[in-house]
Structures are given as C-alpha cells and as structure tokens.
Amino acid sequence: MRQTFDETTDRSFGPKHVPLIRQAMAQQGLDGILVPHEDEHQNEYLPAANDRLAWATGFTGSAGAAVILKDKAAVFVDGRYTLQVRDQVDQATFEIRDLVEGGVPAYLETATARGQKIGYDPRLHSPDALEHLKRAAARAGAELRPVTPNPVDLAWGEARPPQPVAPVVPHPLEYAGEDSASKRARVGAALPGGADAAVLTAPASIAWLFNIRGGDVIRSPLPLGQAVLNRDGTARLFLDPQKVTPELPAWLGNQVRLETPEDLPQALAELRGKRVVVDPGQSSAWYFEALSGGGAEVVRADDPCALPRACKNEVEIQGARNAHARDGAAVTRFLHWLATEGQINPPDEITAVKTLEAFREATGALKDLSFDTIAGAAGNGAIVHYRPTERLNKRAEKGSLLLVDSGAQYLDGTTDITRTVAIGEPSAEMCERFTLVLKGNLALARIRFPAGTTGSAIDALARAPLWAYGLDYDHGTGHGVGSYLGVHEGPQRISKAPNTVALRPGMILSNEPGYYKEGAYGIRIENLQVVTPPQDVPGGERPMLGFETLTLAPIDRRLIVAALLTEEERAQLNAYHQRVLKVVAPQVEPEVRAWLEQACAPV
C-alpha cells in the first residue's frame, strides 16, 4: 500500500510539545513564536521533517498557522478544516481561530503586549505576509524578531525526521513536450523589468524548467532545491549531492551549473549590482534580505515559470488525456465494485481506499497517488479534507453516501476525481442536493468565455443552483493541476476569492462543487478540465474559450433527480456518459463493461 492509515499526530502533541517550544523560546529571549504551515519552499504538502505546525499542534491540514506565546496559544484554520482541527488539536492548549477572518494579524494585535518580542523564522514567511504581521504586532507595541535556529526545531531535536534525499531523475521529452534549453531561453528572455536573473525556489517550477522529477514532497514528484536563471538561459541549480543521479549532469547540459545548497548564499552574493526577480508569494523573506543585503536590486514579480508551466503544451495535454483514460478505467472498475459487492456488503473507508489503489496499481503505470485518498462514509464525507485512519474508519451503511476523492500520478499526467456514491437507497434530500451539485458542475463544464476572463468571474456558475436553495460550500470550486507535478498548482484557480490571472488555453483546472451536511453526509462531484483555444461562435462577434473535460468515469445516476435538470443539462450529461462509455468500455472486463453500459444509460 502506498497510503497508510496510521495517524501521524494526536491530541497530545500540543500538551507535550508546547512546553518544549516555550523552553526554547525562553533560551532565545522570546515571548512568542510564529509557526506557519509553510516550509522553506512554501510547500502545501510537506516532507515530514518540515511539518512544524503538525508537530507543534497535532493539526495536519494543508493550510493553517499557530502562534505560541508564553501563557497562551492559538491555531488558525480555514473553513475546510473546522471539523478536522477540533478532532486533532487539544483545545485546552490552543484556542481555535479562523485563518481568514482576522487571522494571525488580528490575534497578534490583541494577544501580544508592549515590549514583547515575537520570533519568526525568515525562511518560512513570505515578505508581504511578514510585513502585515509586523504592522499588526507593532500596533500592540510588540516586535517581530527573526531567529535562527527556529525554536520549534530546537524543541523537536533529535526526534525530527531527516530531510528527504530522493533521487532526481530526467523527465523525458516524450512527456515534457519541450526541452529544458528551450524553456530556459524563453523564460529568461521574458524576465520582467529588464531583470538580469531570477531566483527560483518553488519545487514545481524547478522540476518543470529543468525537466526533472524527484520525490522529496509527499504525493508529488518534486525535488527540493533552488535555482538561479539568467536572462541568457544559463542557470545554476542547487541540489543536495545525495539526490544527484549519474545521468543527471549530462541531462542538464553545459548551460546548467550543478551546485549544492551550501553554495546558494555565495551565489546570491554574486548577484550584487544586478536586477533579480523574486516572487514574494513563492519565496521567503530570507531571499529578499540576502539579495538586498548583498547589493542586488530586487524585482518583485511573479515566478516567471508559473504561467508557462500552467499553460500545458500539446504533448502535455495529450498526456493528460491518456492518463485520464487509463485512470478512468481504474476508477470505473472501483465504481463497479461499489455497485455490486459494495451494495451487498458495504465496505469501510479503509477497504474502499485499498480497493481503489489496487485497481490503479493494476494499470502498471501508477507512479504514486496524487494525494491521500479521501473516502468519507456518512458524516465523515462532510469533512472536506478528511483522511481515513484506523481510529476514524467508518463502515458505509445502507441509506448513506460514500464520498471518494482520489487521484494518481502517472508519467504522462496527474489526475484528481471525486465521485459520490449511494449505498443502498438514498433519501430524497440526498438526491435533491446531489442534483444541485451536478447542475453546478455541468454549468462550469459547458461555459464559453472571452479571453481575459478569470476563474473568479465564473465561480458563481457552479454555486448558483445551490444558492437558489439557500445552500453553499466553503471551499474553492477549482484549482490548477500540474503535468506529473503537484495536484494543486497556480496561478489559476476558480473561487470566490479575487484572482487576477486570466484563464488561458492549456490550463488544467478542477471543477468540484459540493455540499456538506455536518454529521450526516458530504457530496462532491469533481472532474478535471482543460481550457480550449478560442473558437468562433456562429453569429458571434468574438471568439470564445471553453473547457474540455478530461476526467472519464460515470456519475451515480441513482442520485440524480431528472426533473431538476433542464433539457440542455440532460443532453450534456448524456453526451458525457457516452464519451465515458466510448473511451473506458474497451479497457475493462466484460462484466464491468455491461455494468458501465447501464451506468451510462441516458437520463
């Protein structure tokens, strides 16, 4: 099994570890310490050695923060994790607060006092976020102070896991679609503001730019490292020597100098007098301080690889189609199992996860999961980022829903799919709300939009059917997805939150509206879709972009209230199911094919 069901933390982490952190704080003359979720690479999913927030608090979500003061502490999470944090964190040790409404700055302003010194690790905070925190602390008369080493690391001590050193390997051109020299030349030539160089710290950008992959980040084929890209396309790449495989130097070529992380400070110092691009959203304050202190002129700009990486080339798009066709067959086998054996003897969540993983392994192409599978039975399905463990494992029951959100990493693409399945006979309310979610999914799949449209402008399409019934969900509607990279990728997204990045051809995004009834059930329908090139609309005045749905697996027809669908929606759903049947049926066994024909029958 790639996925395990052990809990990596428990509620005792706070009571056990906070006193140790406070001892380390006292040794450094601190009255408090900021503990962000992010690590030195601003990762969402963290190597175990960098998961400081989880070790300090017990909370394992992919977004959050904590502030630990001498006499009080708080942990901050967003709407996705309000249920999970109460389960994982000792509330006698930590006050639970909202990460978005007020968040850490508001807490610093009210919980700190004049003259207090609050420590922070400059390698873990973006400069913009740090300035916001500094201003909030100053309003209370407190001071934020950079500290090295991090008090959390001191407290963790020898129990802290080692840093990952997974091998870094070439990612072949047959999957990448463009060689590294070409990428470096066009990205270097397009550096903004007449910059001479860019400092890259995002693992996905480094993997994409150099056509390499690694395994330092859980569920993502990413290498941890840094790079300096020059305007002429030459580069310096900083990797732990233990990661460097024999074929790597020749693969990188003569225009890339391979160095160690210990060489990085000197490399930054050598940029003295040059204009250097650094992304304040991707790189920590440490880089800005090192460059400015060394005499470089810092150009604050987006990671120059982010947008080119997001706009997949034709090879990557075809790879995504191939990966989803393969993955769709594995998911269909799983759905067939749920529709047959699973109805007679409803599985528990762990059994469901193991069974789905086995079907993906059977493809012979699986490199990893793209995230730990979420299988939520009944009330667990209402926990948006739930992960089954031996303690929480629940058996599905007749008359309930099973929500399964999963994905895979293949050399030719990354997948992410959610299907909600009825176990036994669903209630009328379940069917109604499932159909509302489906209507939102269909609306977002068929929309046509002009160039310059952002994901924020179309988010309401997925929510409108729910809004009409006074319902909503507290997560984004769509995130970007990489090409055998991270399952969450920017800069594009579809959400209520404002986003200035226009959707462009080749971008892959999820389409995943949902509905969650706490303690009862969760519903989510998720497909991945790629933005298509602009096309003329008959009788129209300007070309329009659209979406091609990549994910191919049936949607549970037993949960659909056909009367709630318009004729257009029925035709769209039926056409989608015919695509599923055409692509998936030839790949599966006769008994699965027979079931699939029924599952894809017209609504």
XYZ file of C-alpha atoms in Angstrom:
603
model
C 0.000 0.000 0.000
C 1.165 3.496 -0.845
C -1.377 5.018 1.530
C -1.191 4.231 5.209
C -3.895 4.623 7.810
C -1.796 5.439 10.845
C -2.230 8.823 12.460
C 0.946 10.850 12.367
C -0.225 13.124 15.196
C -2.651 13.063 18.093
C -4.241 15.500 20.524
C -1.365 15.044 22.974
C 1.089 16.813 20.641
C 0.151 20.271 21.902
C 0.375 19.468 25.632
C 3.636 17.567 25.082
C 5.417 19.862 22.639
C 4.308 23.391 23.524
C 6.235 23.359 26.859
C 9.376 22.298 24.986
C 8.861 25.102 22.449
C 8.396 27.607 25.271
C 11.662 26.474 26.851
C 13.454 27.062 23.544
C 11.731 30.457 23.223
C 12.952 31.462 26.681
C 16.529 30.491 25.808
C 16.335 32.908 22.866
C 14.725 35.700 24.869
C 11.388 35.406 23.061
C 7.874 35.930 24.331
C 6.332 34.038 21.430
C 6.928 32.301 18.105
C 5.025 32.215 14.823
C 4.501 28.706 13.429
C 3.250 28.790 9.823
C 2.252 25.681 7.919
C 4.613 26.563 5.065
C 8.192 25.319 4.941
C 11.364 26.713 3.370
C 9.920 26.053 -0.100
C 6.406 27.345 0.638
C 5.091 23.829 0.023
C 1.467 22.890 0.567
C 2.256 19.217 1.176
C 5.304 18.901 3.386
C 8.132 16.471 3.961
C 7.825 15.070 7.480
C 10.950 16.966 8.555
C 9.304 20.290 7.690
C 5.826 19.749 9.122
C 6.416 22.008 12.113
C 2.780 23.004 12.553
C 1.674 19.376 12.835
C 4.400 18.573 15.378
C 3.597 21.631 17.474
C -0.210 21.354 17.438
C -1.351 17.979 16.080
C -3.154 19.628 13.146
C -2.304 18.007 9.797
C -4.280 20.115 7.316
C -2.632 21.636 4.251
C -3.214 25.243 5.354
C -3.003 26.852 8.764
C -0.788 28.552 11.325
C -0.172 28.832 15.036
C 1.056 31.467 17.455
C 2.618 30.219 20.676
C 3.040 32.812 23.448
C 4.389 32.334 26.963
C 0.942 31.980 28.524
C -1.435 31.234 25.637
C -1.542 29.801 22.133
C -3.847 29.713 19.132
C -4.157 27.631 15.973
C -5.705 29.103 12.820
C -7.533 27.172 10.070
C -9.878 27.993 7.196
C -13.391 26.707 6.506
C -12.170 23.405 5.062
C -10.728 22.304 8.386
C -13.156 23.465 11.067
C -14.197 19.881 11.859
C -10.747 18.331 11.495
C -8.992 20.809 13.771
C -11.394 20.134 16.642
C -10.625 16.435 16.339
C -6.843 16.802 16.183
C -5.953 19.710 18.473
C -6.115 19.900 22.272
C -8.338 22.898 22.946
C -7.056 23.332 26.477
C -3.687 24.185 24.901
C -4.776 26.004 21.751
C -7.598 28.401 21.065
C -9.046 27.638 17.612
C -9.460 30.686 15.386
C -10.336 31.486 11.783
C -7.375 31.835 9.426
C -9.230 34.104 7.005
C -11.407 36.364 9.166
C -8.863 38.401 11.103
C -6.393 35.558 11.213
C -2.939 35.781 12.743
C -2.579 39.585 12.389
C -5.723 40.257 14.445
C -4.522 37.821 17.105
C -1.117 39.480 17.346
C -2.793 42.845 17.714
C -4.937 41.728 20.631
C -2.965 38.934 22.323
C 0.530 40.455 22.486
C 1.653 43.277 24.764
C 4.001 46.239 24.618
C 7.642 45.295 24.731
C 7.124 41.638 23.858
C 9.445 40.005 21.319
C 7.771 37.510 18.973
C 10.132 35.315 16.960
C 9.792 34.193 13.381
C 11.893 32.083 11.028
C 12.615 34.263 7.958
C 12.860 31.157 5.741
C 9.191 30.296 6.375
C 7.362 33.573 5.721
C 6.757 35.478 2.527
C 7.903 39.108 2.775
C 4.440 40.556 2.158
C 2.781 38.380 4.781
C 5.591 39.184 7.177
C 5.126 42.940 6.749
C 1.428 42.548 7.511
C 2.282 40.621 10.684
C 4.916 43.159 11.729
C 2.440 46.022 11.430
C -0.146 44.132 13.475
C 2.355 43.391 16.239
C 3.571 46.991 16.231
C 0.047 48.232 16.854
C 0.162 46.264 20.110
C 3.633 47.589 20.914
C 5.232 44.190 20.286
C 8.147 43.456 17.958
C 8.647 40.618 15.483
C 12.225 39.386 15.592
C 13.976 36.983 13.164
C 15.512 33.993 14.924
C 17.928 31.271 13.909
C 17.652 28.448 14.718
C 13.893 28.047 14.833
C 12.710 27.328 18.415
C 10.408 24.616 17.076
C 13.402 22.881 15.504
C 15.350 23.194 18.767
C 12.463 21.686 20.706
C 11.993 18.901 18.139
C 15.660 17.969 18.463
C 16.857 14.511 17.519
C 13.297 13.236 17.106
C 12.918 15.368 13.973
C 12.947 13.220 10.798
C 15.847 13.705 8.371
C 15.488 15.899 5.305
C 14.408 13.897 2.212
C 17.029 12.967 -0.367
C 15.011 11.229 -3.089
C 16.862 10.744 -6.399
C 16.378 13.468 -9.013
C 15.801 11.948 -12.452
C 15.216 13.232 -16.002
C 11.644 13.735 -17.169
C 11.739 12.592 -20.815
C 10.829 14.857 -23.700
C 8.059 12.449 -24.765
C 6.160 13.618 -21.662
C 7.508 17.176 -21.256
C 6.963 18.250 -24.859
C 9.690 20.923 -24.741
C 13.343 20.597 -23.800
C 14.834 22.487 -20.882
C 17.106 24.645 -23.028
C 14.071 25.961 -24.916
C 12.159 26.635 -21.710
C 15.120 28.402 -20.119
C 15.701 30.538 -23.203
C 12.101 31.750 -23.487
C 11.566 32.262 -19.751
C 14.921 34.021 -19.382
C 14.242 36.320 -22.336
C 10.861 37.278 -20.852
C 12.077 38.222 -17.361
C 10.191 41.379 -16.355
C 11.619 44.799 -15.685
C 14.801 44.238 -17.650
C 15.950 41.809 -14.951
C 19.289 40.033 -15.292
C 18.268 36.913 -13.407
C 15.533 35.220 -11.389
C 15.804 33.247 -8.169
C 13.503 30.198 -8.236
C 12.506 28.391 -5.051
C 9.192 26.691 -5.939
C 9.836 22.946 -6.385
C 7.273 22.684 -9.212
C 8.988 25.455 -11.177
C 12.389 23.825 -10.780
C 11.011 20.444 -11.849
C 9.277 21.978 -14.872
C 12.100 24.267 -16.009
C 14.827 21.623 -15.940
C 12.608 18.674 -16.968
C 13.447 16.750 -13.831
C 11.381 14.972 -11.208
C 12.083 13.852 -7.654
C 10.322 12.540 -4.591
C 11.000 14.912 -1.702
C 7.385 16.039 -1.323
C 4.693 13.536 -0.382
C 2.434 12.507 -3.289
C 4.238 14.854 -5.683
C 7.285 14.041 -7.849
C 9.068 17.200 -6.728
C 12.722 17.807 -5.862
C 13.545 20.341 -3.164
C 16.189 22.793 -4.292
C 16.783 26.281 -5.632
C 17.892 27.768 -8.935
C 19.160 30.994 -10.435
C 18.049 31.518 -14.040
C 19.942 34.103 -16.074
C 18.439 36.178 -18.864
C 20.521 34.279 -21.445
C 19.031 30.924 -20.377
C 22.028 29.684 -18.426
C 21.310 28.594 -14.889
C 22.671 27.408 -11.562
C 20.794 24.544 -9.890
C 21.297 23.835 -6.186
C 20.592 20.240 -5.118
C 21.775 18.056 -2.275
C 24.548 15.881 -3.820
C 22.844 12.775 -2.403
C 19.957 13.387 -4.820
C 22.064 13.681 -7.941
C 21.761 10.558 -10.092
C 24.542 9.556 -12.539
C 22.579 10.577 -15.631
C 21.554 13.988 -14.292
C 24.611 16.154 -15.169
C 24.543 15.123 -18.833
C 20.767 15.603 -18.938
C 21.097 19.162 -17.616
C 23.828 20.016 -20.129
C 26.656 22.520 -20.140
C 24.461 25.593 -19.640
C 23.362 24.465 -16.184
C 25.879 24.535 -13.333
C 25.008 21.917 -10.702
C 25.835 23.080 -7.169
C 24.941 22.330 -3.551
C 22.593 24.250 -1.212
C 25.660 25.363 0.743
C 26.747 27.284 -2.366
C 23.490 29.269 -2.511
C 24.392 32.197 -0.193
C 27.558 32.889 -2.216
C 25.595 32.630 -5.469
C 23.132 35.238 -4.209
C 26.018 37.470 -3.134
C 27.439 37.251 -6.669
C 24.263 38.908 -7.984
C 25.431 42.209 -6.496
C 24.545 45.126 -8.759
C 22.110 43.056 -10.847
C 18.346 43.255 -11.149
C 16.940 39.987 -9.791
C 13.344 38.712 -9.974
C 11.984 37.074 -6.842
C 8.347 36.095 -6.283
C 7.108 37.414 -2.915
C 4.337 34.835 -2.983
C 6.652 31.855 -3.534
C 9.965 32.806 -1.916
C 10.553 33.583 1.725
C 11.748 36.830 3.250
C 15.211 35.295 3.669
C 15.890 35.538 -0.076
C 14.821 39.160 -0.234
C 17.029 40.029 2.735
C 20.012 38.103 1.351
C 19.758 39.742 -2.073
C 19.119 43.272 -0.825
C 21.791 42.939 1.812
C 24.242 41.741 -0.836
C 23.661 44.734 -3.086
C 21.298 43.254 -5.677
C 18.266 45.187 -6.894
C 15.236 43.024 -6.141
C 12.406 42.993 -8.686
C 9.212 41.803 -7.038
C 7.358 39.801 -9.677
C 5.527 36.525 -10.143
C 7.574 33.366 -10.530
C 8.424 33.558 -14.264
C 7.831 29.807 -14.647
C 4.357 29.757 -13.093
C 2.295 30.894 -16.077
C 4.251 28.993 -18.779
C 4.071 25.874 -16.586
C 0.308 26.252 -16.170
C -0.319 26.567 -19.930
C 0.292 22.988 -20.998
C 1.695 22.264 -24.452
C 0.082 19.807 -26.871
C 2.218 16.899 -25.690
C 1.251 17.533 -22.072
C -2.436 17.907 -22.954
C -2.434 14.646 -24.886
C -0.588 13.051 -21.980
C -3.341 14.270 -19.666
C -5.964 12.727 -21.940
C -4.081 9.423 -21.929
C -3.626 9.478 -18.157
C -7.304 10.198 -17.571
C -8.422 7.464 -19.955
C -6.240 4.970 -18.079
C -7.277 6.299 -14.688
C -10.918 6.353 -15.735
C -10.812 2.618 -16.347
C -9.360 2.024 -12.873
C -11.973 4.272 -11.227
C -14.755 2.586 -13.245
C -13.659 -0.836 -12.000
C -13.843 0.587 -8.478
C -17.314 2.060 -9.033
C -18.461 -1.284 -10.451
C -17.169 -2.961 -7.291
C -19.090 -0.463 -5.151
C -22.234 -1.004 -7.244
C -22.083 -4.794 -6.871
C -20.172 -6.203 -3.896
C -20.278 -2.864 -2.112
C -24.071 -2.820 -2.102
C -24.332 -6.333 -0.696
C -21.601 -5.895 1.910
C -20.927 -2.162 2.313
C -17.192 -1.554 2.784
C -15.490 0.505 5.418
C -13.485 3.514 4.318
C -10.088 1.824 4.508
C -11.280 -1.104 2.403
C -12.581 1.343 -0.193
C -9.227 3.156 -0.313
C -7.270 -0.091 -0.615
C -9.536 -1.408 -3.345
C -9.259 1.754 -5.448
C -5.492 1.836 -5.028
C -5.275 -1.803 -6.158
C -7.188 -1.004 -9.360
C -4.777 1.859 -10.082
C -1.752 -0.323 -9.362
C -3.105 -2.865 -11.831
C -2.622 -0.341 -14.641
C 1.126 -0.950 -14.344
C 1.690 2.780 -14.869
C 0.997 4.207 -11.422
C 3.932 6.188 -10.015
C 2.148 7.388 -6.870
C -1.141 8.720 -5.616
C -1.526 12.456 -6.212
C -2.798 12.857 -2.620
C -4.029 10.549 0.106
C -7.428 9.248 -0.914
C -10.385 10.784 0.881
C -13.071 8.160 1.479
C -15.764 9.593 3.722
C -18.729 7.453 4.730
C -21.859 9.216 6.003
C -20.828 12.080 8.332
C -17.136 11.703 7.541
C -17.944 12.769 3.989
C -18.842 16.209 5.354
C -15.222 16.723 6.480
C -13.831 18.277 3.324
C -10.203 17.125 3.646
C -10.874 14.003 5.681
C -8.414 11.109 5.547
C -9.429 7.717 6.944
C -7.333 6.285 9.750
C -7.654 3.156 11.869
C -9.242 5.281 14.624
C -11.703 7.181 12.439
C -12.510 4.379 9.986
C -16.247 4.054 9.421
C -18.249 1.418 7.562
C -20.693 2.623 4.944
C -24.279 1.795 5.781
C -27.398 1.240 3.711
C -29.132 4.541 3.065
C -25.918 6.566 3.242
C -23.473 8.254 0.870
C -19.814 7.430 0.310
C -17.658 10.302 -0.977
C -14.369 9.254 -2.603
C -11.894 11.940 -3.692
C -8.728 10.487 -5.158
C -6.024 10.953 -7.742
C -2.969 9.394 -9.326
C 0.447 10.365 -10.604
C 1.425 8.930 -13.979
C 4.410 9.934 -16.097
C 2.047 11.440 -18.647
C -0.309 13.232 -16.281
C -1.789 13.908 -12.854
C -5.411 13.034 -12.069
C -7.922 14.147 -9.427
C -11.505 12.874 -9.356
C -14.357 12.831 -6.847
C -17.394 10.612 -7.059
C -20.193 10.372 -4.526
C -21.984 7.026 -4.473
C -25.241 5.947 -2.845
C -25.006 2.882 -0.628
C -28.446 1.340 -0.542
C -31.404 3.624 -1.117
C -30.593 7.348 -0.789
C -33.002 9.826 0.753
C -34.922 12.374 -1.281
C -32.854 15.164 0.276
C -29.600 13.473 -0.727
C -30.794 13.152 -4.306
C -32.017 16.730 -4.488
C -28.744 18.156 -3.209
C -26.647 15.834 -5.335
C -28.543 17.062 -8.377
C -27.939 20.700 -7.411
C -24.214 19.977 -7.181
C -24.370 18.209 -10.542
C -26.100 21.209 -12.134
C -23.249 23.433 -10.942
C -20.656 21.019 -12.309
C -22.404 20.883 -15.684
C -22.717 24.680 -15.857
C -18.997 25.143 -15.301
C -18.145 22.464 -17.851
C -20.173 23.982 -20.696
C -19.438 27.686 -20.180
C -17.929 29.696 -23.044
C -15.975 32.813 -22.106
C -13.842 35.511 -23.740
C -10.096 35.934 -23.349
C -9.227 37.799 -20.158
C -11.837 36.016 -18.021
C -10.618 34.929 -14.597
C -11.715 31.961 -12.521
C -13.324 34.337 -10.042
C -15.675 35.561 -12.776
C -17.136 32.107 -13.396
C -17.138 30.644 -9.867
C -20.771 31.623 -9.264
C -21.909 29.381 -12.107
C -21.074 26.318 -10.025
C -22.742 27.719 -6.908
C -25.897 29.258 -8.389
C -28.051 26.080 -8.244
C -27.159 25.661 -4.562
C -27.612 29.353 -3.803
C -31.148 29.168 -5.175
C -31.909 26.724 -2.344
C -30.020 28.720 0.316
C -27.017 26.371 0.229
C -23.282 26.770 -0.430
C -19.867 25.190 0.222
C -16.783 26.586 1.948
C -14.011 25.675 -0.465
C -12.873 26.799 -3.877
C -14.528 25.421 -6.974
C -11.391 24.735 -8.979
C -7.621 24.527 -8.572
C -4.907 24.212 -11.171
C -3.323 20.797 -11.746
C 0.218 20.063 -12.923
C 1.555 17.715 -15.567
C 3.100 14.912 -13.478
C 3.679 17.614 -10.870
C 1.569 18.857 -7.959
C -2.158 18.172 -7.906
C -2.617 21.760 -6.690
C -0.971 24.282 -8.992
C -1.286 28.016 -9.551
C -1.541 30.687 -10.575
C -5.054 29.968 -11.927
C -7.998 28.975 -9.776
C -11.795 29.121 -9.693
C -13.084 30.515 -6.410
C -14.957 33.324 -4.702
C -11.637 34.890 -3.751
C -10.486 37.516 -6.253
C -7.906 36.299 -8.761
C -6.343 38.476 -11.448
C -4.943 35.586 -13.508
C -6.951 35.094 -16.703
C -7.756 31.566 -17.826
C -5.645 30.619 -20.850
C -5.579 27.712 -23.300
C -3.797 24.680 -21.918
C -4.549 25.400 -18.269
C -5.938 22.384 -16.421
C -8.355 23.044 -13.559
C -10.674 21.048 -11.369
C -14.440 21.517 -11.415
C -15.626 20.422 -7.974
C -18.726 21.967 -6.433
C -20.051 20.239 -3.338
C -22.490 20.238 -0.454
C -21.807 19.106 3.112
C -24.275 18.404 5.886
C -22.301 18.187 9.115
C -22.633 14.831 10.826
C -24.742 13.361 8.015
C -23.114 13.233 4.577
C -20.963 15.007 2.006
C -21.436 15.416 -1.739
C -18.795 16.427 -4.259
C -18.557 15.850 -7.997
C -15.137 16.595 -9.422
C -13.761 16.412 -12.939
C -10.605 17.939 -14.360
C -10.945 20.075 -17.476
C -8.518 21.854 -19.793
C -9.077 25.327 -21.228
C -9.552 25.054 -25.001
C -8.290 27.564 -27.601
C -10.639 30.372 -28.691
C -13.191 29.397 -31.314
C -15.715 31.407 -33.283
C -19.322 31.117 -32.161
C -21.877 31.056 -35.006
C -23.328 34.535 -35.222
C -20.985 35.792 -32.510
C -18.691 38.789 -32.594
C -15.616 37.435 -30.840
C -14.012 34.007 -30.331
C -14.646 32.212 -27.067
C -12.588 29.868 -24.918
C -14.152 26.870 -23.244
C -13.359 23.643 -21.423
C -12.685 20.067 -22.492
C -13.479 17.612 -19.702
C -10.584 15.210 -19.136
C -11.948 13.005 -16.355
C -13.828 9.943 -17.573
C -15.928 7.970 -15.084
C -19.681 7.595 -14.595
C -21.704 9.761 -12.218
C -24.145 7.870 -9.980
C -27.473 8.114 -11.841
C -29.377 6.774 -8.814
C -28.720 10.117 -7.092
C -29.997 12.275 -9.952
C -33.449 13.869 -9.848
C -34.064 14.091 -13.578
C -36.915 16.559 -13.123
C -34.461 19.121 -11.737
C -32.346 19.017 -14.904
C -33.059 21.153 -17.930
C -33.125 19.595 -21.384
C -29.721 21.162 -22.048
C -28.300 19.643 -18.853
C -29.700 16.203 -19.653
C -28.209 16.297 -23.133
C -24.869 17.410 -21.718
C -24.806 14.680 -19.069
C -25.839 12.013 -21.580
C -23.151 13.142 -24.034
C -20.563 12.984 -21.260
C -21.600 9.460 -20.326
C -21.392 8.412 -23.971
C -17.779 9.679 -24.034
C -17.063 7.681 -20.886
C -18.549 4.575 -22.474
C -16.624 5.030 -25.720
C -13.222 5.502 -24.048
C -13.484 3.292 -20.975
C -15.560 0.314 -22.139
C -12.819 -1.152 -24.411
C -10.396 -1.158 -21.462
C -12.461 -3.093 -18.932
C -13.652 -6.658 -18.429
C -16.997 -7.839 -19.912
C -18.865 -7.771 -16.600
C -17.621 -4.236 -15.887
C -18.492 -3.200 -19.449
C -22.035 -4.499 -19.050
C -22.454 -2.539 -15.830
C -20.925 0.565 -17.414
C -23.455 0.476 -20.221
C -26.224 0.666 -17.627
C -24.396 3.318 -15.582
C -24.043 5.480 -18.703
C -27.579 4.974 -19.977
C -29.376 8.208 -20.917
C -31.059 10.159 -18.142
